[in-house]
PDB file of C-alpha atoms and ligand atoms in Angstrom:
ATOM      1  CA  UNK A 517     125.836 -89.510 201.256  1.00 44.00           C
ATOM      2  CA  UNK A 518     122.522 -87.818 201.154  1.00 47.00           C
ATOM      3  CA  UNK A 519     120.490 -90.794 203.392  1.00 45.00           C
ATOM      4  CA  UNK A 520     118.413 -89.123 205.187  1.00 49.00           C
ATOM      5  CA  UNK A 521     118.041 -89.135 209.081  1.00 45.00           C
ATOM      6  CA  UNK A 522     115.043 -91.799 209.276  1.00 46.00           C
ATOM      7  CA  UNK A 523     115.016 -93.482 206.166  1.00 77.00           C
ATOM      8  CA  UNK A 524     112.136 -91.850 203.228  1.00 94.00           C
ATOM      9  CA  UNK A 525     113.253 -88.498 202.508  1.00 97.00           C
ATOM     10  CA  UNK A 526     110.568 -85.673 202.763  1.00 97.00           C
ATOM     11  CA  UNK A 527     110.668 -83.530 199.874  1.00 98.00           C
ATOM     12  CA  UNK A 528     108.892 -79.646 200.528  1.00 98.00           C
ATOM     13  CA  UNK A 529     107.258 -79.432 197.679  1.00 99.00           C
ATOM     14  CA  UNK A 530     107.870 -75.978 196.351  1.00 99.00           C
ATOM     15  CA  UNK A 531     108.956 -75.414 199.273  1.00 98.00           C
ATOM     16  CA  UNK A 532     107.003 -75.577 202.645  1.00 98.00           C
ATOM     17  CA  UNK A 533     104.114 -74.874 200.314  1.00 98.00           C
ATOM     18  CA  UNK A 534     101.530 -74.999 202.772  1.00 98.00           C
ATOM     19  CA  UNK A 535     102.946 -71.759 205.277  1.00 98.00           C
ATOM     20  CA  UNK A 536     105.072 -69.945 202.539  1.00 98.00           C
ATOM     21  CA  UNK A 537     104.571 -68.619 199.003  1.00 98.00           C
ATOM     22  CA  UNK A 538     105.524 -71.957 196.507  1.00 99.00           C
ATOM     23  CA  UNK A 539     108.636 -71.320 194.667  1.00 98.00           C
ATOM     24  CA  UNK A 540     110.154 -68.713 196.668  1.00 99.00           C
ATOM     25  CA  UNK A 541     113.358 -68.508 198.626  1.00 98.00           C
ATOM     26  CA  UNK A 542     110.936 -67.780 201.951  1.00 98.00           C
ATOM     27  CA  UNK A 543     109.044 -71.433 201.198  1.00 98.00           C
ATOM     28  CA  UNK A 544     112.898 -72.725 200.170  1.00 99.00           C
ATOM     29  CA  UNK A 545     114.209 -71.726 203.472  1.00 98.00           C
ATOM     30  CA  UNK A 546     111.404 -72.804 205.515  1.00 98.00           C
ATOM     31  CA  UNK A 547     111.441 -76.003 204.488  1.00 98.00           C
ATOM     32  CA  UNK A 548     115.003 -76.073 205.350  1.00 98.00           C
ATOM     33  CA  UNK A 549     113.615 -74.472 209.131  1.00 98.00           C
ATOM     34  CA  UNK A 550     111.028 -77.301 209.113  1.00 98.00           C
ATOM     35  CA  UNK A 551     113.865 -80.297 208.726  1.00 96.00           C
ATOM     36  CA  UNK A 552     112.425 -81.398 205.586  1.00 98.00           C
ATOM     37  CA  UNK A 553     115.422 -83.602 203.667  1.00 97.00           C
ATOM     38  CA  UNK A 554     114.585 -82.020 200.022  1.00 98.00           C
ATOM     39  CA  UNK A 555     112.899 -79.352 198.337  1.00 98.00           C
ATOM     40  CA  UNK A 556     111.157 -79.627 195.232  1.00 99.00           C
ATOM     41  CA  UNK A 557     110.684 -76.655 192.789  1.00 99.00           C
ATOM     42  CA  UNK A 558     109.548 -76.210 189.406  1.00 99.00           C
ATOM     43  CA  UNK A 559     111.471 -74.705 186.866  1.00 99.00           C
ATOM     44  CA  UNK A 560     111.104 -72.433 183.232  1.00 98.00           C
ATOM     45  CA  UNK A 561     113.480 -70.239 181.358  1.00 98.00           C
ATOM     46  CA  UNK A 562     112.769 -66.701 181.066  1.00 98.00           C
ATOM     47  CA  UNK A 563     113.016 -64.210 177.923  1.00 98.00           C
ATOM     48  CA  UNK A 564     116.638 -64.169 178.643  1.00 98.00           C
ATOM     49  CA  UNK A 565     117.269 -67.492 178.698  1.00 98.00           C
ATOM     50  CA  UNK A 566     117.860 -67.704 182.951  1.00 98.00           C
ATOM     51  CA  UNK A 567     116.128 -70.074 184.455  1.00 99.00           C
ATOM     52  CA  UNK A 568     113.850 -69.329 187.276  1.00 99.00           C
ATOM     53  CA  UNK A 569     111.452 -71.429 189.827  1.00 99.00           C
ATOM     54  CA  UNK A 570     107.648 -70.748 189.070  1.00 99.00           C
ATOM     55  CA  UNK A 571     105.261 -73.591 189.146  1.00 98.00           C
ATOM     56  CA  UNK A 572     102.869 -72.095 186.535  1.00 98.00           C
ATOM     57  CA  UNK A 573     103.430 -71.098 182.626  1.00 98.00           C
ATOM     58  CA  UNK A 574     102.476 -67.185 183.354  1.00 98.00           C
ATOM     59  CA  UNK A 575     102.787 -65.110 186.173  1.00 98.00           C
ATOM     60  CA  UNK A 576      99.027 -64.659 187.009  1.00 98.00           C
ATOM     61  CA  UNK A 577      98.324 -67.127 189.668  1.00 98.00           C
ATOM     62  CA  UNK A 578     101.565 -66.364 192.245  1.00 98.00           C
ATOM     63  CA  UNK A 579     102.850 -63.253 190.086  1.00 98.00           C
ATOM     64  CA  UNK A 580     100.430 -60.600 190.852  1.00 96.00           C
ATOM     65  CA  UNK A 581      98.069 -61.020 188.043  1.00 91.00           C
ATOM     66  CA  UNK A 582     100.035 -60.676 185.716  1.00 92.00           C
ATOM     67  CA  UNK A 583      98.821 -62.885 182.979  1.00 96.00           C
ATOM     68  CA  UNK A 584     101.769 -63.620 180.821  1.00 98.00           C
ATOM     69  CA  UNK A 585     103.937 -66.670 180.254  1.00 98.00           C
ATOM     70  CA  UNK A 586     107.411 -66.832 181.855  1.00 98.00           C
ATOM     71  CA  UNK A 587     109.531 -67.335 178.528  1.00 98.00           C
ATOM     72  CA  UNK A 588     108.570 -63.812 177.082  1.00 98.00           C
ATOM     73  CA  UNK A 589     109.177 -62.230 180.369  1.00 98.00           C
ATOM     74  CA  UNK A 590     113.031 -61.007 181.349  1.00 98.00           C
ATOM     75  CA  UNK A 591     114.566 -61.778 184.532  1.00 98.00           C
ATOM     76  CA  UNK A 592     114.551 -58.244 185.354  1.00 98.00           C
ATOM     77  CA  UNK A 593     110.942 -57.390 184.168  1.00 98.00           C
ATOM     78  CA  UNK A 594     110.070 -60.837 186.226  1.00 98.00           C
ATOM     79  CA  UNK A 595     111.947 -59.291 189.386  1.00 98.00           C
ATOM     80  CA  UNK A 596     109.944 -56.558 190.082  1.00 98.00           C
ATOM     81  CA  UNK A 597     106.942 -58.799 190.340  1.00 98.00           C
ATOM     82  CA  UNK A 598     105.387 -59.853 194.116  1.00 98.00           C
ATOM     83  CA  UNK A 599     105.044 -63.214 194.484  1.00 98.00           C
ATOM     84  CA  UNK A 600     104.349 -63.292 198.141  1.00 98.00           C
ATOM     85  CA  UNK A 601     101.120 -61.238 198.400  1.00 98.00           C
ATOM     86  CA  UNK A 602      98.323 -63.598 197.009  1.00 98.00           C
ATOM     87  CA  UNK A 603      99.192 -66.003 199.540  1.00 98.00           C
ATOM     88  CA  UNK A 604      99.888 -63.552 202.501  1.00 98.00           C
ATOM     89  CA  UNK A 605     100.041 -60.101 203.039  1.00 98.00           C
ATOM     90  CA  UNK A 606     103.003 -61.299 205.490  1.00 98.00           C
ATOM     91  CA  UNK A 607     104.730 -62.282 202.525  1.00 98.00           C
ATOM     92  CA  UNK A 608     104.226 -59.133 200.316  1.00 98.00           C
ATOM     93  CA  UNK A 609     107.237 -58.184 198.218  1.00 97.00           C
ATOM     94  CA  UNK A 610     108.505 -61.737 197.702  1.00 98.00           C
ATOM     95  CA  UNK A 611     110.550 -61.717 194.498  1.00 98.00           C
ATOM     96  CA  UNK A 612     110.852 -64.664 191.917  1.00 98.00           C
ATOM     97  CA  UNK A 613     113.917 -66.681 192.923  1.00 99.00           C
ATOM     98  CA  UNK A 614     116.235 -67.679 189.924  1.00 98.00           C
ATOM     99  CA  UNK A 615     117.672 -71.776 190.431  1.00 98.00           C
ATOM    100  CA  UNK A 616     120.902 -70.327 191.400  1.00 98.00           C
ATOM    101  CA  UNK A 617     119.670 -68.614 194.026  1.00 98.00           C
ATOM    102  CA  UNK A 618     118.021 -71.600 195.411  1.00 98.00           C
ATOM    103  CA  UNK A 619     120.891 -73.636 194.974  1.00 98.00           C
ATOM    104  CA  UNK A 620     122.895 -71.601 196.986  1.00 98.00           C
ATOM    105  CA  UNK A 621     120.216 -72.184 200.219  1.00 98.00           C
ATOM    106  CA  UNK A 622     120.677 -75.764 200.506  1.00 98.00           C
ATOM    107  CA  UNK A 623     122.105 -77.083 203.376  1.00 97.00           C
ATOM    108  CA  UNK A 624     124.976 -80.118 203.350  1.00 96.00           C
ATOM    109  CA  UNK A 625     123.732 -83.574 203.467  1.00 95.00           C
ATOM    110  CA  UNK A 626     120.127 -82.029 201.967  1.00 97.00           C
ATOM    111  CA  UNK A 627     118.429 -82.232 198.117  1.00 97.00           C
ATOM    112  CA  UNK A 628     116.885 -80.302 195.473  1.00 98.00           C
ATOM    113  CA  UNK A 629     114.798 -82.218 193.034  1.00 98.00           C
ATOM    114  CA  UNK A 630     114.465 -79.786 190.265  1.00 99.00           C
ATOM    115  CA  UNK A 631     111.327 -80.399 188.258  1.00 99.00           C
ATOM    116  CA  UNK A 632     111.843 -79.543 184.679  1.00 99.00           C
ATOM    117  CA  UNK A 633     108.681 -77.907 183.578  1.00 98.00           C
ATOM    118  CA  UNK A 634     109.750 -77.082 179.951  1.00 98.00           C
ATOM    119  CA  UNK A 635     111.235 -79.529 176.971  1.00 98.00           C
ATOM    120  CA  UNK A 636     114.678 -79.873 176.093  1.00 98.00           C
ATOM    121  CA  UNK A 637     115.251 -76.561 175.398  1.00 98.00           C
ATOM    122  CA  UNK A 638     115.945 -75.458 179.037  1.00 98.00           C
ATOM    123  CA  UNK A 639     119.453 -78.285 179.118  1.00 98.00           C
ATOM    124  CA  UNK A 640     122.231 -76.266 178.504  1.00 98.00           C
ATOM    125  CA  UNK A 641     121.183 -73.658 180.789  1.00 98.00           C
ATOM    126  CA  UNK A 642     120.656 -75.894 183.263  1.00 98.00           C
ATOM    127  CA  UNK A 643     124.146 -77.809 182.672  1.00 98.00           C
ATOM    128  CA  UNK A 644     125.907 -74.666 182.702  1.00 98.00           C
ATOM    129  CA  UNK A 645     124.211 -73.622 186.074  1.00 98.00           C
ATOM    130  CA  UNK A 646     124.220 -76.732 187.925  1.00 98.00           C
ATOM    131  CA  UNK A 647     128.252 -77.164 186.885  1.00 97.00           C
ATOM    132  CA  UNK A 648     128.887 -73.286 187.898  1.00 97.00           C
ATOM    133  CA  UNK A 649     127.605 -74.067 191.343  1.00 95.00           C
ATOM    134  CA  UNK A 650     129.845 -77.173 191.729  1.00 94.00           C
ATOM    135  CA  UNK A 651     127.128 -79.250 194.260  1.00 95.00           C
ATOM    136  CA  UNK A 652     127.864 -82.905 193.990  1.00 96.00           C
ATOM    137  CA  UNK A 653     125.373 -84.547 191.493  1.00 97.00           C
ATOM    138  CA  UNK A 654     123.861 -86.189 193.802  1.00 95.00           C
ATOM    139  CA  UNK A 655     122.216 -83.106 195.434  1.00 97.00           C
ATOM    140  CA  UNK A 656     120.292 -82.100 192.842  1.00 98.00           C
ATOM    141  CA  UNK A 657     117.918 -85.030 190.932  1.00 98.00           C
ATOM    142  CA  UNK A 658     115.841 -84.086 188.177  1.00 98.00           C
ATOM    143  CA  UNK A 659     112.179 -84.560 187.502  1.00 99.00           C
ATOM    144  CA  UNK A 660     110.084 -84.127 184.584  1.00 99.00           C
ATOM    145  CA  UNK A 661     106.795 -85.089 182.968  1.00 98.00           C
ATOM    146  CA  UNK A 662     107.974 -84.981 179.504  1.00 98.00           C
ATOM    147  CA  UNK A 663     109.863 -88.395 179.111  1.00 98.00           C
ATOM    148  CA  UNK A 664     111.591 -86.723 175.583  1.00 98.00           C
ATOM    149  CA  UNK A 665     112.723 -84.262 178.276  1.00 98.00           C
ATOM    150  CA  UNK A 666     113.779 -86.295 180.766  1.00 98.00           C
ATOM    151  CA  UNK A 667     115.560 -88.832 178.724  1.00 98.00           C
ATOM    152  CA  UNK A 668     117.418 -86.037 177.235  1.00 98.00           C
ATOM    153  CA  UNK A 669     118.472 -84.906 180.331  1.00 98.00           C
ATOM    154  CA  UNK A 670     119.599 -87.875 181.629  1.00 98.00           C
ATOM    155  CA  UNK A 671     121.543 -87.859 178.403  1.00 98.00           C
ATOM    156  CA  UNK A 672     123.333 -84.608 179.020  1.00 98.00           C
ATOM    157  CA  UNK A 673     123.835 -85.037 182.871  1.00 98.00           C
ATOM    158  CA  UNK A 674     124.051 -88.956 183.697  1.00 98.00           C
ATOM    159  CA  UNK A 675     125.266 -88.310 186.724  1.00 98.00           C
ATOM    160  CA  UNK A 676     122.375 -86.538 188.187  1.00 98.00           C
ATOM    161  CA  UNK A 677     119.868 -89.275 189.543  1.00 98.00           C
ATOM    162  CA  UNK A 678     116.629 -88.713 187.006  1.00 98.00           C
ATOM    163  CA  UNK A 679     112.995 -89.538 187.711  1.00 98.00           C
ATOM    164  CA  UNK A 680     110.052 -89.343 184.908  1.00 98.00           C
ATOM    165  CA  UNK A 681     106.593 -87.954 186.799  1.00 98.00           C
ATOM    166  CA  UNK A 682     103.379 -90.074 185.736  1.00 98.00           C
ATOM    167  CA  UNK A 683     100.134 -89.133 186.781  1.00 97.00           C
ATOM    168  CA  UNK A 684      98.001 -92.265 187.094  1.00 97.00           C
ATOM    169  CA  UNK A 685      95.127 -92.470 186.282  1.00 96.00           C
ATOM    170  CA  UNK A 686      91.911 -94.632 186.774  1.00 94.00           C
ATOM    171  CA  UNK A 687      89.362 -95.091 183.770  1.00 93.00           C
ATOM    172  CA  UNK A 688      85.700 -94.479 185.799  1.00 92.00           C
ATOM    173  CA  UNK A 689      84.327 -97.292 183.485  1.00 94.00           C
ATOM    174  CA  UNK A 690      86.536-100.062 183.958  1.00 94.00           C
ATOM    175  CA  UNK A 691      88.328 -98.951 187.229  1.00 91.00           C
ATOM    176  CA  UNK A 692      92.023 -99.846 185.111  1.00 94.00           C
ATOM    177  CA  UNK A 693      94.961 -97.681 186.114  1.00 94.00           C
ATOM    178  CA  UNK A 694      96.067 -95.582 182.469  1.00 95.00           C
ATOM    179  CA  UNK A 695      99.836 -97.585 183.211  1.00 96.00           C
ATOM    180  CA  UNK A 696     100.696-100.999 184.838  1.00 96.00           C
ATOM    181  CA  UNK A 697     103.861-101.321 186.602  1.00 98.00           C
ATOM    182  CA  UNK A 698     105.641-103.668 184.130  1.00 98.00           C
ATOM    183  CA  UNK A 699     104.772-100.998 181.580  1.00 98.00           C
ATOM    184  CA  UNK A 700     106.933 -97.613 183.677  1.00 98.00           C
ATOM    185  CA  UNK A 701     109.497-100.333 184.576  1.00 98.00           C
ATOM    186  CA  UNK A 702     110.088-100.698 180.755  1.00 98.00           C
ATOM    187  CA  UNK A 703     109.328 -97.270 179.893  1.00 98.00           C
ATOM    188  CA  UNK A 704     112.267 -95.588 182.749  1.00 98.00           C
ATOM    189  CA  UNK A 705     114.573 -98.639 181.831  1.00 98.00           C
ATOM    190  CA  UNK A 706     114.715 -98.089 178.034  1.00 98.00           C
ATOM    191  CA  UNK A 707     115.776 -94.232 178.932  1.00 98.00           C
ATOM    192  CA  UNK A 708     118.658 -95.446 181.655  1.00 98.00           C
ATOM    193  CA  UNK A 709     116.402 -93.805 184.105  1.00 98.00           C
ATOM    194  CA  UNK A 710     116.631 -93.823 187.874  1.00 98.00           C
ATOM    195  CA  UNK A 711     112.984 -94.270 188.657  1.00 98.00           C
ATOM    196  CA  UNK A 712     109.565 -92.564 188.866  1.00 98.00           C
ATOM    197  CA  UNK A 713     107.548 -90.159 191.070  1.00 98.00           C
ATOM    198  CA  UNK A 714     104.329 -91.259 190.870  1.00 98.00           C
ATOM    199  CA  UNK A 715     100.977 -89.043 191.928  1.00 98.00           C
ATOM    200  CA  UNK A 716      99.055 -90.009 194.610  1.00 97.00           C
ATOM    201  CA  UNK A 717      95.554 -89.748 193.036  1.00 95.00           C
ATOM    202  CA  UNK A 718      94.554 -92.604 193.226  1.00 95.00           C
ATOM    203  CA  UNK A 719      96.690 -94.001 195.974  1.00 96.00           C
ATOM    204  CA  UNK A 720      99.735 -96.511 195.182  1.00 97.00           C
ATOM    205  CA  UNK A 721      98.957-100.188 196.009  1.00 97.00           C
ATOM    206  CA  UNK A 722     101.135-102.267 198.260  1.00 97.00           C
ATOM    207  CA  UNK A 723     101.457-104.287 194.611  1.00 97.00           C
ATOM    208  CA  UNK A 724     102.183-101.368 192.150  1.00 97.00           C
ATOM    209  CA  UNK A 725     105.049 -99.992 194.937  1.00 97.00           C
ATOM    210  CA  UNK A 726     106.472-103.828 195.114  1.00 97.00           C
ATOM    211  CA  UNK A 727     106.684-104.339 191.702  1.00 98.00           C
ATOM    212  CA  UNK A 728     108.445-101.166 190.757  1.00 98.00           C
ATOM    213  CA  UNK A 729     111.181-101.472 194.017  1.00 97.00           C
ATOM    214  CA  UNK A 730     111.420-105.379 193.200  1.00 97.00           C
ATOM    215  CA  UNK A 731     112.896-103.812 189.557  1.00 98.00           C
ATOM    216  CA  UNK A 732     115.401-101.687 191.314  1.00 97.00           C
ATOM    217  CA  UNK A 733     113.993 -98.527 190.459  1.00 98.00           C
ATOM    218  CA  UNK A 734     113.688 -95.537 193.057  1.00 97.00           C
ATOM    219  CA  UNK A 735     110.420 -94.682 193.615  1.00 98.00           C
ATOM    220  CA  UNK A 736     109.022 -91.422 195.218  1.00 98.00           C
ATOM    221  CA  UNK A 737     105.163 -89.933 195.173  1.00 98.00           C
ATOM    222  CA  UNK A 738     103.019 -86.591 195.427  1.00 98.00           C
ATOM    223  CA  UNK A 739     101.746 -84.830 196.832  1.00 98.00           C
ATOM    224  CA  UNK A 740     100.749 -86.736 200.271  1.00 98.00           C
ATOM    225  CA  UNK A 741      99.266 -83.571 202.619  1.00 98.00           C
ATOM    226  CA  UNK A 742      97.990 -86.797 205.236  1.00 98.00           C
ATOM    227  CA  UNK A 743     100.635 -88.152 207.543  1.00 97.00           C
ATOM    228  CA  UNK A 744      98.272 -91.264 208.119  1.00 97.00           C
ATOM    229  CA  UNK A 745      99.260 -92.173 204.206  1.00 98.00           C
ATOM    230  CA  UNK A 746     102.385 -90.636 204.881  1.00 97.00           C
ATOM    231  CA  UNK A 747     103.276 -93.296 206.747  1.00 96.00           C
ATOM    232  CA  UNK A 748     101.651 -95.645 205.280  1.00 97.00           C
ATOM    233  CA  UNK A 749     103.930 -95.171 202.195  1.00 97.00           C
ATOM    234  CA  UNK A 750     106.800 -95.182 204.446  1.00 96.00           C
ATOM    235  CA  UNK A 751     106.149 -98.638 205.404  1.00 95.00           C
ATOM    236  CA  UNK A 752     106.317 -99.860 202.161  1.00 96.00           C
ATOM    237  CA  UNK A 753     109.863 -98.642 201.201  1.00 94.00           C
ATOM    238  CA  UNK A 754     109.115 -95.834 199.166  1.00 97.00           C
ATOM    239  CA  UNK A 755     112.172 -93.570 198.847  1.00 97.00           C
ATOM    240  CA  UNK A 756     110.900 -90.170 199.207  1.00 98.00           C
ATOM    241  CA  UNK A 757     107.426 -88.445 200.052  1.00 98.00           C
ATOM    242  CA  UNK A 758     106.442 -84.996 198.514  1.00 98.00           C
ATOM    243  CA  UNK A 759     104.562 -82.958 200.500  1.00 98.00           C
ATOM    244  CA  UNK A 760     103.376 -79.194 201.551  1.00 98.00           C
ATOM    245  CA  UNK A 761     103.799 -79.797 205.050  1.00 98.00           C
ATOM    246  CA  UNK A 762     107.255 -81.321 205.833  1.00 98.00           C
ATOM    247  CA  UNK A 763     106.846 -80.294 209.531  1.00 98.00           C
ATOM    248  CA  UNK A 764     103.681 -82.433 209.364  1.00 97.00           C
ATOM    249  CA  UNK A 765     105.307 -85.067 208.065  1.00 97.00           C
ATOM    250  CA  UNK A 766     108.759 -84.817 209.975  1.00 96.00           C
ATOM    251  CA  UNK A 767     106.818 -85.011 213.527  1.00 95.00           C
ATOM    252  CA  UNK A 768     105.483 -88.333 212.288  1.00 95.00           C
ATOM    253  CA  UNK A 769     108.434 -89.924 211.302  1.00 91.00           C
ATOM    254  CA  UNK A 770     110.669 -88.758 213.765  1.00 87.00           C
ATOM    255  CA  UNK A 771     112.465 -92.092 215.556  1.00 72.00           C
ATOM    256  CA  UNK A 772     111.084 -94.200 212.543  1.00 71.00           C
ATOM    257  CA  UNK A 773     113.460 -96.075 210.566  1.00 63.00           C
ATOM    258  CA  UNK A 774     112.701 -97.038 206.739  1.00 59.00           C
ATOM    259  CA  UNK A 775     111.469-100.852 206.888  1.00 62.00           C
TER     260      UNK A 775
HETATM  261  O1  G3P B1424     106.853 -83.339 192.750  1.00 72.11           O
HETATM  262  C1  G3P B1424     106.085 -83.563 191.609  1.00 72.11           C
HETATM  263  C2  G3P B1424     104.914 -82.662 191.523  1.00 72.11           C
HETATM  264  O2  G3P B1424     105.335 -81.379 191.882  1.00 72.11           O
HETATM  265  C3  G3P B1424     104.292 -82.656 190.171  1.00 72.11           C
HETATM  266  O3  G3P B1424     103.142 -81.877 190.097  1.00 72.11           O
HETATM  267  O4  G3P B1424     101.896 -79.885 189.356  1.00 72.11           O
HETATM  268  O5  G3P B1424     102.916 -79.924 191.589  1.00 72.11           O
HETATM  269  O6  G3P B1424     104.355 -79.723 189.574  1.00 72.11           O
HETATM  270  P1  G3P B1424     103.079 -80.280 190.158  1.00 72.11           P
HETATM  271 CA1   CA B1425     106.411 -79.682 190.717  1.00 72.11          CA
END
């Protein structure tokens, strides 16, 4: 299951980011609207130990101005927060959605990579939500910067696909990348990890993508906003492309087939 009509899945991040608020259920379902194969959202737990999708730590950027973190918020003090208006008045009165809720909007044959945005602490929550929901494992990978984190998640739920997030980066003396290949290849292996999402700043070489698919490892990137790279990264096998604009992206690729 869960191969996607033309090969590299597009995956909305937070949503169709670009048109709708990020981490809502309006951005959620739009994606959905705009045929992209997965959604990405970020997750945190709140005061009350639920967990709900915001990208940032507080709630003043997307919550209204309100400038304090999620975890000593409640869901119900977080509820009556807008999280629509600062990116359209079209979107006023958009409420904070909790990963249930989301879970509940995806459609058959379509993903939700969850991106863990805390440590370890947010596990058993998650276990107990994800296995309350019932979706097969395969519908909802995990993501997370922290490797502690991921690794420990894997741990807990090895049956969910799990991906560690690396930003690379380039030192602007000697023009080196801050990881080489063989390095994340060791680094995902030693934590029985699926494979990495890698940023796209600065781009992925046709070498660094080889190298990490010639070690069996799934391999998806963010955020690509261009469908000219789009499909450039298409062409060289990568398994999934995180973007804003899924429409964008879908138009592109429509008829194409993975290589
Ligand atoms: O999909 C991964 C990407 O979302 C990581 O960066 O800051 O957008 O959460 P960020
Ligand atoms: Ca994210």
């Amino acid at each position: 299951m869960m191969v996607p009509a033309f090969g590299t899945e597009i995956v909305a991040h937070r949503g169709a980011s670009f048109d709708a608020p990020e981490n809502t259920l309006a951005s959620v379902n739009l994606a959905w609207q705009q045929k992209a194969d997965a959604v990405e959202i970020d997750i945190y737990l709140t005061a009350d130990g639920k967990i709900v999708a915001i990208h940032d730590k507080t709630t003043k950027r997307t919550g209204g101005g309100k400038d304090k973190p999620v975890v000593e918020q409640t869901l119900a003090e977080l509820k009556q927060l807008d999280f629509g208006t600062w990116k359209s008045p079209k979107y006023a009165g958009e409420r904070i959605p909790t990963l249930d809720e989301i879970l509940k909007t995806i459609p058959e044959g379509k993903r939700l990579f969850i991106e863990i945005k805390t440590e370890a602490e947010i596990l058993p929550e998650l276990k107990r939500v994800l296995t309350e929901t019932g979706r097969p494992p395969a519908q909802t990978p995990l993501i997370c910067f922290s490797y502690d984190a991921i690794r420990a998640a894997k741990e807990l739920l090895p049956d969910l696909k799990a991906y560690w997030l690396v930003k690379l980066e380039k030192d602007k003396d000697t023009g080196r990348l801050n990881h080489t290949a063989a390095e994340l290849i060791a680094k995902v292996k030693a934590a029985k990890l699926d494979g990495l999402d890698l940023g796209n700043s600065p781009p992925l070489t046709p070498e660094f993508v080889r190298e990490i698919k010639q070690a069996g490892l799934g391999l998806y990137v963010w955020t690509v906003n261009d469908a000219d790279k789009a499909d450039e990264y298409r062409t060289l096998g990568i398994d999934g492309i995180t973007t804003d604009r899924p429409e964008l992206l879908r138009e592109r690729f429509q008829g194409k087939a993975k290589p």
